[in-house]
Amino acid sequence: QVQLQESGPGLVKPSGTLSLTCAVSGGSISSSNWWSWVRQPPGKGLEWIGEIYHSGSTNYNPSLKSRVTISVDKSKNQFSLKLSSVTAADTAVYYCARAIHDSSGFLIDPWGQGTLVTVSS
Amino acid sequence: QSVLTQPPSASGTPGQRVTISCSGSSSNIGSNYVYWYQQLPGTAPKLLIYRNNQRPSGVPDRFSGSKSGTSASLAISGLRSEDEADYYCAAWDDSLSGLFGGGTKLTVL
């Protein structure tokens, strides 16, 4: 049973870089899955940020692409998110999750419990 | 504004059947599978429907999904109080990007 756990600072200063890590347990990050980040601003809906394959291939949300970097560390069975030049609009609960792609879709399951990141001085 | 369009709210009384719609375009719903997620207050989303109409193990058959063209629907029959949650549709877009609908808050009256 794959489980995911996010970790990282809960407070980031404006113009700084948000950095989160997702530890994967119960399965290998080198399996045939993609590893994703999704965020949810307080009281709002879900926003897909991007994903990474163990080979290092990535897909990013076009609206965030210029500020996002997702990387993988196979030795630690974890993957990470970096979001630069943050503003208050980046305040959100950030979820990591496994994404299973097939020919015509992507299934996101399971999800981590989420971690709230607040952008404030 | 989300690329996948959902009504912001829906409601029903216990035992009723409610449906939630999700509208997209030819590059996402029109050519790819639709997925539905249920988010109970204060928790992470949970997969409810995959590949348009398939239920994961453990999801009651009161929940069903369908797709036609560039639109999809989630139906909940025999509505129960514990179904009160936010529901999100999702689909892959041919531009290699994941999409979520804006979410629908379901209230059980």
Short mmCIF file of C-alpha atoms in Angstrom, two decimals:
data_model
loop_
_atom_site.label_atom_id
_atom_site.label_comp_id
_atom_site.label_asym_id
_atom_site.label_seq_id
_atom_site.Cartn_x
_atom_site.Cartn_y
_atom_site.Cartn_z
CA GLN A 1 0.00 0.00 0.00
CA VAL A 2 1.71 3.15 -1.23
CA GLN A 3 1.63 6.06 1.20
CA LEU A 4 2.87 9.61 0.71
CA GLN A 5 3.88 12.25 3.24
CA GLU A 6 4.64 15.88 2.51
CA SER A 7 7.18 17.88 4.50
CA GLY A 8 8.64 21.36 4.39
CA PRO A 9 8.37 24.89 5.81
CA GLY A 10 4.86 26.08 6.58
CA LEU A 11 5.77 29.73 6.10
CA VAL A 12 7.57 31.29 3.15
CA LYS A 13 8.36 34.96 2.60
CA PRO A 14 7.05 36.78 -0.49
CA SER A 15 9.44 36.59 -3.45
CA GLY A 16 11.08 33.57 -1.87
CA THR A 17 11.07 29.93 -2.97
CA LEU A 18 8.63 27.34 -1.66
CA SER A 19 10.27 23.94 -1.20
CA LEU A 20 8.44 20.74 -0.31
CA THR A 21 9.40 17.08 -0.26
CA CYS A 22 7.18 14.02 -0.58
CA ALA A 23 8.36 10.76 0.94
CA VAL A 24 6.99 7.63 -0.69
CA SER A 25 6.59 4.48 1.38
CA GLY A 26 5.16 1.06 0.62
CA GLY A 27 6.37 1.16 -2.96
CA SER A 28 9.23 2.22 -5.19
CA ILE A 29 9.37 5.63 -6.78
CA SER A 30 10.98 3.85 -9.72
CA SER A 31 7.78 1.98 -10.51
CA SER A 32 5.80 2.75 -13.65
CA ASN A 33 3.97 5.69 -12.15
CA TRP A 34 4.16 9.44 -12.23
CA TRP A 35 4.46 11.49 -9.04
CA SER A 36 2.38 14.63 -8.78
CA TRP A 37 1.80 17.85 -6.90
CA VAL A 38 -1.65 19.41 -6.52
CA ARG A 39 -2.53 22.49 -4.49
CA GLN A 40 -5.69 23.97 -2.98
CA PRO A 41 -5.88 27.61 -1.83
CA PRO A 42 -7.98 28.08 1.31
CA GLY A 43 -11.66 27.73 0.47
CA LYS A 44 -10.96 27.15 -3.21
CA GLY A 45 -10.64 24.28 -5.66
CA LEU A 46 -7.86 21.93 -6.68
CA GLU A 47 -5.08 23.01 -9.05
CA TRP A 48 -2.74 20.54 -10.74
CA ILE A 49 0.85 21.77 -10.49
CA GLY A 50 2.81 19.10 -12.30
CA GLU A 51 4.33 15.62 -12.23
CA ILE A 52 7.55 13.69 -12.67
CA TYR A 53 8.51 10.19 -13.80
CA HIS A 54 11.44 8.39 -12.21
CA SER A 55 13.41 8.96 -15.40
CA GLY A 56 13.18 12.69 -14.74
CA SER A 57 10.56 13.46 -17.39
CA THR A 58 8.18 16.17 -16.24
CA ASN A 59 4.88 17.77 -17.17
CA TYR A 60 3.91 21.14 -15.71
CA ASN A 61 0.83 23.32 -15.51
CA PRO A 62 1.40 25.97 -18.20
CA SER A 63 0.31 28.75 -15.85
CA LEU A 64 3.02 27.81 -13.33
CA LYS A 65 5.68 26.36 -15.60
CA SER A 66 8.04 29.33 -15.43
CA ARG A 67 8.24 29.08 -11.63
CA VAL A 68 8.01 25.34 -10.95
CA THR A 69 10.64 22.64 -10.70
CA ILE A 70 9.81 19.06 -9.72
CA SER A 71 12.68 16.66 -9.09
CA VAL A 72 13.09 13.06 -7.96
CA ASP A 73 15.59 11.43 -5.60
CA LYS A 74 15.47 7.70 -6.23
CA SER A 75 18.03 6.94 -3.52
CA LYS A 76 15.68 8.41 -0.90
CA ASN A 77 12.44 7.28 -2.58
CA GLN A 78 11.13 10.83 -2.59
CA PHE A 79 10.32 13.68 -4.91
CA SER A 80 10.31 17.43 -4.43
CA LEU A 81 8.61 20.65 -5.48
CA LYS A 82 10.19 24.07 -5.80
CA LEU A 83 8.05 27.12 -6.61
CA SER A 84 9.93 30.37 -7.01
CA SER A 85 8.94 34.04 -6.72
CA VAL A 86 5.99 33.22 -4.47
CA THR A 87 3.23 35.66 -3.58
CA ALA A 88 0.24 35.49 -1.27
CA ALA A 89 -1.67 33.84 -4.12
CA ASP A 90 0.54 30.77 -3.66
CA THR A 91 -0.78 30.22 -0.13
CA ALA A 92 -2.42 26.81 -0.25
CA VAL A 93 -2.54 23.26 1.00
CA TYR A 94 -0.06 21.35 -1.14
CA TYR A 95 -0.72 17.67 -1.80
CA CYS A 96 1.64 15.11 -3.25
CA ALA A 97 0.16 12.08 -4.94
CA ARG A 98 0.80 9.17 -7.26
CA ALA A 99 -0.53 9.50 -10.80
CA ILE A 100 -1.17 6.46 -12.94
CA HIS A 101 -1.27 7.24 -16.63
CA ASP A 102 -2.82 5.07 -19.26
CA SER A 103 -3.49 5.79 -22.90
CA SER A 104 -6.25 8.28 -22.22
CA GLY A 105 -6.08 9.56 -18.72
CA PHE A 106 -4.43 10.00 -15.39
CA LEU A 107 -5.66 8.56 -12.14
CA ILE A 108 -4.45 10.32 -9.00
CA ASP A 109 -4.36 7.94 -6.07
CA PRO A 110 -3.33 7.80 -3.32
CA TRP A 111 -2.88 11.33 -2.00
CA GLY A 112 -0.76 12.60 0.85
CA GLN A 113 -2.52 14.28 3.74
CA GLY A 114 -1.47 17.72 2.50
CA THR A 115 0.56 20.49 4.06
CA LEU A 116 -0.42 24.13 4.41
CA VAL A 117 2.10 26.64 3.12
CA THR A 118 1.48 30.29 3.90
CA VAL A 119 3.24 33.07 2.03
CA SER A 120 3.66 36.02 4.34
CA SER A 121 6.32 38.36 5.64
CA GLN B 1 -11.54 30.02 -13.88
CA SER B 2 -11.16 26.28 -14.44
CA VAL B 3 -11.04 24.77 -17.92
CA LEU B 4 -13.44 22.07 -16.71
CA THR B 5 -16.72 23.68 -15.68
CA GLN B 6 -18.80 22.43 -12.77
CA PRO B 7 -21.75 24.01 -10.98
CA PRO B 8 -20.52 25.54 -7.72
CA SER B 9 -23.26 23.91 -5.67
CA ALA B 10 -25.81 21.12 -5.65
CA SER B 11 -28.24 19.88 -3.06
CA GLY B 12 -30.74 17.15 -2.30
CA THR B 13 -32.65 15.49 0.47
CA PRO B 14 -31.81 12.06 1.89
CA GLY B 15 -32.79 9.29 -0.50
CA GLN B 16 -32.87 11.56 -3.54
CA ARG B 17 -30.77 11.27 -6.67
CA VAL B 18 -28.51 14.17 -7.57
CA THR B 19 -26.26 14.74 -10.55
CA ILE B 20 -23.20 16.94 -10.95
CA SER B 21 -22.05 17.98 -14.40
CA CYS B 22 -18.58 18.65 -15.76
CA SER B 23 -18.07 20.36 -19.10
CA GLY B 24 -14.81 20.48 -21.02
CA SER B 25 -13.58 20.47 -24.59
CA SER B 26 -12.37 18.17 -27.33
CA SER B 27 -8.79 18.27 -26.04
CA ASN B 28 -9.63 16.98 -22.59
CA ILE B 29 -12.98 15.31 -21.83
CA GLY B 30 -13.65 14.81 -25.52
CA SER B 31 -10.58 12.63 -26.01
CA ASN B 32 -9.63 11.37 -22.57
CA TYR B 33 -11.12 9.66 -19.53
CA VAL B 34 -12.90 11.56 -16.77
CA TYR B 35 -12.20 11.01 -13.09
CA TRP B 36 -14.20 12.12 -10.05
CA TYR B 37 -12.88 12.87 -6.57
CA GLN B 38 -14.73 13.35 -3.28
CA GLN B 39 -13.27 15.69 -0.67
CA LEU B 40 -14.75 15.55 2.79
CA PRO B 41 -14.15 18.62 4.99
CA GLY B 42 -10.56 18.87 6.19
CA THR B 43 -9.36 15.81 4.31
CA ALA B 44 -7.45 15.00 1.14
CA PRO B 45 -9.44 14.19 -2.01
CA LYS B 46 -10.40 10.55 -2.54
CA LEU B 47 -10.81 8.83 -5.88
CA LEU B 48 -14.48 8.13 -6.50
CA ILE B 49 -14.79 7.27 -10.22
CA TYR B 50 -12.10 6.45 -12.79
CA ARG B 51 -12.17 5.90 -16.53
CA ASN B 52 -15.53 7.70 -16.83
CA ASN B 53 -17.63 5.13 -15.00
CA GLN B 54 -15.50 2.70 -13.00
CA ARG B 55 -15.68 2.53 -9.21
CA PRO B 56 -12.63 1.68 -7.10
CA SER B 57 -13.04 -1.07 -4.57
CA GLY B 58 -14.96 0.19 -1.57
CA VAL B 59 -16.94 2.92 -3.34
CA PRO B 60 -20.68 2.22 -3.02
CA ASP B 61 -22.62 1.55 -6.19
CA ARG B 62 -24.78 4.57 -5.31
CA PHE B 63 -22.06 6.55 -7.10
CA SER B 64 -21.96 6.34 -10.89
CA GLY B 65 -20.26 8.24 -13.68
CA SER B 66 -20.99 8.82 -17.33
CA LYS B 67 -19.52 10.70 -20.25
CA SER B 68 -20.91 11.96 -23.53
CA GLY B 69 -18.87 14.00 -25.94
CA THR B 70 -17.17 16.82 -24.07
CA SER B 71 -19.28 16.52 -20.93
CA ALA B 72 -19.46 14.15 -18.01
CA SER B 73 -21.71 13.60 -15.04
CA LEU B 74 -21.52 12.14 -11.58
CA ALA B 75 -24.75 10.71 -10.17
CA ILE B 76 -25.40 9.91 -6.54
CA SER B 77 -28.50 7.92 -5.78
CA GLY B 78 -30.01 7.21 -2.38
CA LEU B 79 -28.39 10.38 -1.05
CA ARG B 80 -27.03 10.11 2.48
CA SER B 81 -25.85 12.74 4.96
CA GLU B 82 -22.29 11.45 4.74
CA ASP B 83 -22.24 12.29 1.03
CA GLU B 84 -22.05 15.99 1.93
CA ALA B 85 -18.68 16.97 0.47
CA ASP B 86 -16.95 18.74 -2.38
CA TYR B 87 -16.79 16.85 -5.67
CA TYR B 88 -14.22 17.46 -8.40
CA CYS B 89 -13.99 16.18 -11.93
CA ALA B 90 -10.58 15.76 -13.57
CA ALA B 91 -9.22 14.93 -16.98
CA TRP B 92 -5.95 14.90 -18.86
CA ASP B 93 -5.54 17.46 -21.59
CA ASP B 94 -3.81 16.65 -24.87
CA SER B 95 -1.45 19.58 -24.17
CA LEU B 96 0.12 17.27 -21.54
CA SER B 97 -1.47 18.94 -18.58
CA GLY B 98 -3.80 17.76 -15.85
CA LEU B 99 -7.06 19.57 -15.28
CA PHE B 100 -9.53 19.78 -12.41
CA GLY B 101 -12.99 21.24 -12.42
CA GLY B 102 -13.74 24.09 -10.05
CA GLY B 103 -15.54 21.77 -7.67
CA THR B 104 -19.16 21.33 -6.60
CA LYS B 105 -20.23 21.63 -2.98
CA LEU B 106 -22.96 19.08 -2.30
CA THR B 107 -25.35 19.86 0.55
CA VAL B 108 -27.66 17.23 1.97
CA LEU B 109 -30.73 19.08 3.21
#
